Amino acid sequence: MKNARFSGLPRRIALAALALAVSAAATSANAELKVDITRGQVQPMPIAIPDFQGPDDRSANYGRQVAEVVSADLARSGLFRPIDKKAFIQSPADIGVQPRFGDWRLINAQALVNGRAEISPNGRLTVEFRLWDVFGQQQMIGTRFRTAPDNWRVVAHRIADKIYQRVTGESGYFDTRVVYVDESGPAARRIKRLAIMDQDGANHRYLTGGEHLVLTPRFSPTEQEITFLSFVDDRPRVYLYNIDTGQQEILGDFPGMTFAPRFSPDGTTLVMSMARNGNSEIYAMDLRTGNVRRLTNHPAIDTSPSVSPDGERLVFNSDRSGQQQIYVMDMEKGNARRVSFGEGRYATPVWSPRGDLIAFTKINRGQFSIGVMRPDGTGERILVTDFLVEAPTWAPNGRVLMYFRQPRARPGQKKPGPKLYSIDLTGYNEREITTPRDASDPAWSPLKR
């Protein structure tokens, strides 16, 4: 792999399976174009993304598809507003090395992306793009990718990631995948199987056949593996599934488990809730040795654990105060302390990859909500409320959440099934993630390496 440089910062891009080579063009360190995503409701930035050009029809078709995916990714973030191509004054073919910035200012574009795709004689696909600050009249980034043609969608997501990062100062999250529970069939005979897709719903495929009930999949930090709970002959078992090879193995039989296990940030440990002798506690399993140790010791029900990004703290929910609340404790010393004090019950806490927030499900007066709070319990904010919203999972940049939503059935109508949604931390950009059938329990992958 080759090193790429963006805005003066070295970055290694490695794709073991794709053998993607990257080289960077000149950048400008003085560009001021920026979106502050830490504010509340953000006005989307108008951005022009013409079709990427190509020397022949096949190359141009790849260029068009890449530009469409880049545009869709950025629009879905809620921070960018791609301008209708019909409004363009300068032809994409005429942009060349230097755009006519006046033409793009006339249609109120603040940023411009132009690019080119070409299939070489050896069959490799080269895609290059440039991001321009229209009002500053300067280039912000420029990058070239070389890969196999089948990987054009990965290239598009990576271009969107670079644009997002350059304009916002935050890491992108477009070159990621989501695993979830696909649901079908009548309520009394519900079939649940694992499915995986790109974060935008593309490249959808099933991982299990639906013969056995599966619940709450979770990604490993290494991204190639997931863990999930499956009931075989009415016995709950924890499985480890390799996405690349399709191989799966049983990690153990854990009767009475109330929530599926979750990986520690370094991928070497699973934390889980198990019921032993009628009492539900939090345990940790070392994946290298198979040793299991108990982390909590209380007569109350302790469930739904999640480890902080630094591996030093654990968040979980417990009814030790009389109803479900969120607790944080040191992984080694214990010392659990309650951090949620709002009205209602709290469940499914999960630590942000940034370590600054904990997402949770809240149940109050018959309504479910998805919210976030700081690890000490301060700054609680509710992002979305409905009849049923549950199971938040973080994008790897810690700025977007995905969850499933199921609205209340209207009188005389069939009960609607659950669907996947995403929302950013402002709470203003909620979007449905299209899946072939009903969907629940999403888990977001880390960035591909």
Short mmCIF file of C-alpha atoms in Angstrom, two decimals, residues 16 25 159 171 181 246 301 371 405:
data_model
loop_
_atom_site.label_atom_id
_atom_site.label_comp_id
_atom_site.label_asym_id
_atom_site.label_seq_id
_atom_site.Cartn_x
_atom_site.Cartn_y
_atom_site.Cartn_z
CA ALA A 16 -6.18 -6.26 2.21
CA ALA A 25 -2.68 15.63 -5.29
CA ILE A 159 -14.25 10.09 -1.35
CA SER A 171 -13.84 11.51 10.64
CA VAL A 181 -31.74 -8.77 12.52
CA GLY A 246 -18.67 -17.41 6.73
CA ILE A 301 -30.63 -7.59 37.87
CA GLY A 371 -31.08 9.83 24.10
CA ARG A 405 -38.38 2.20 15.26
#
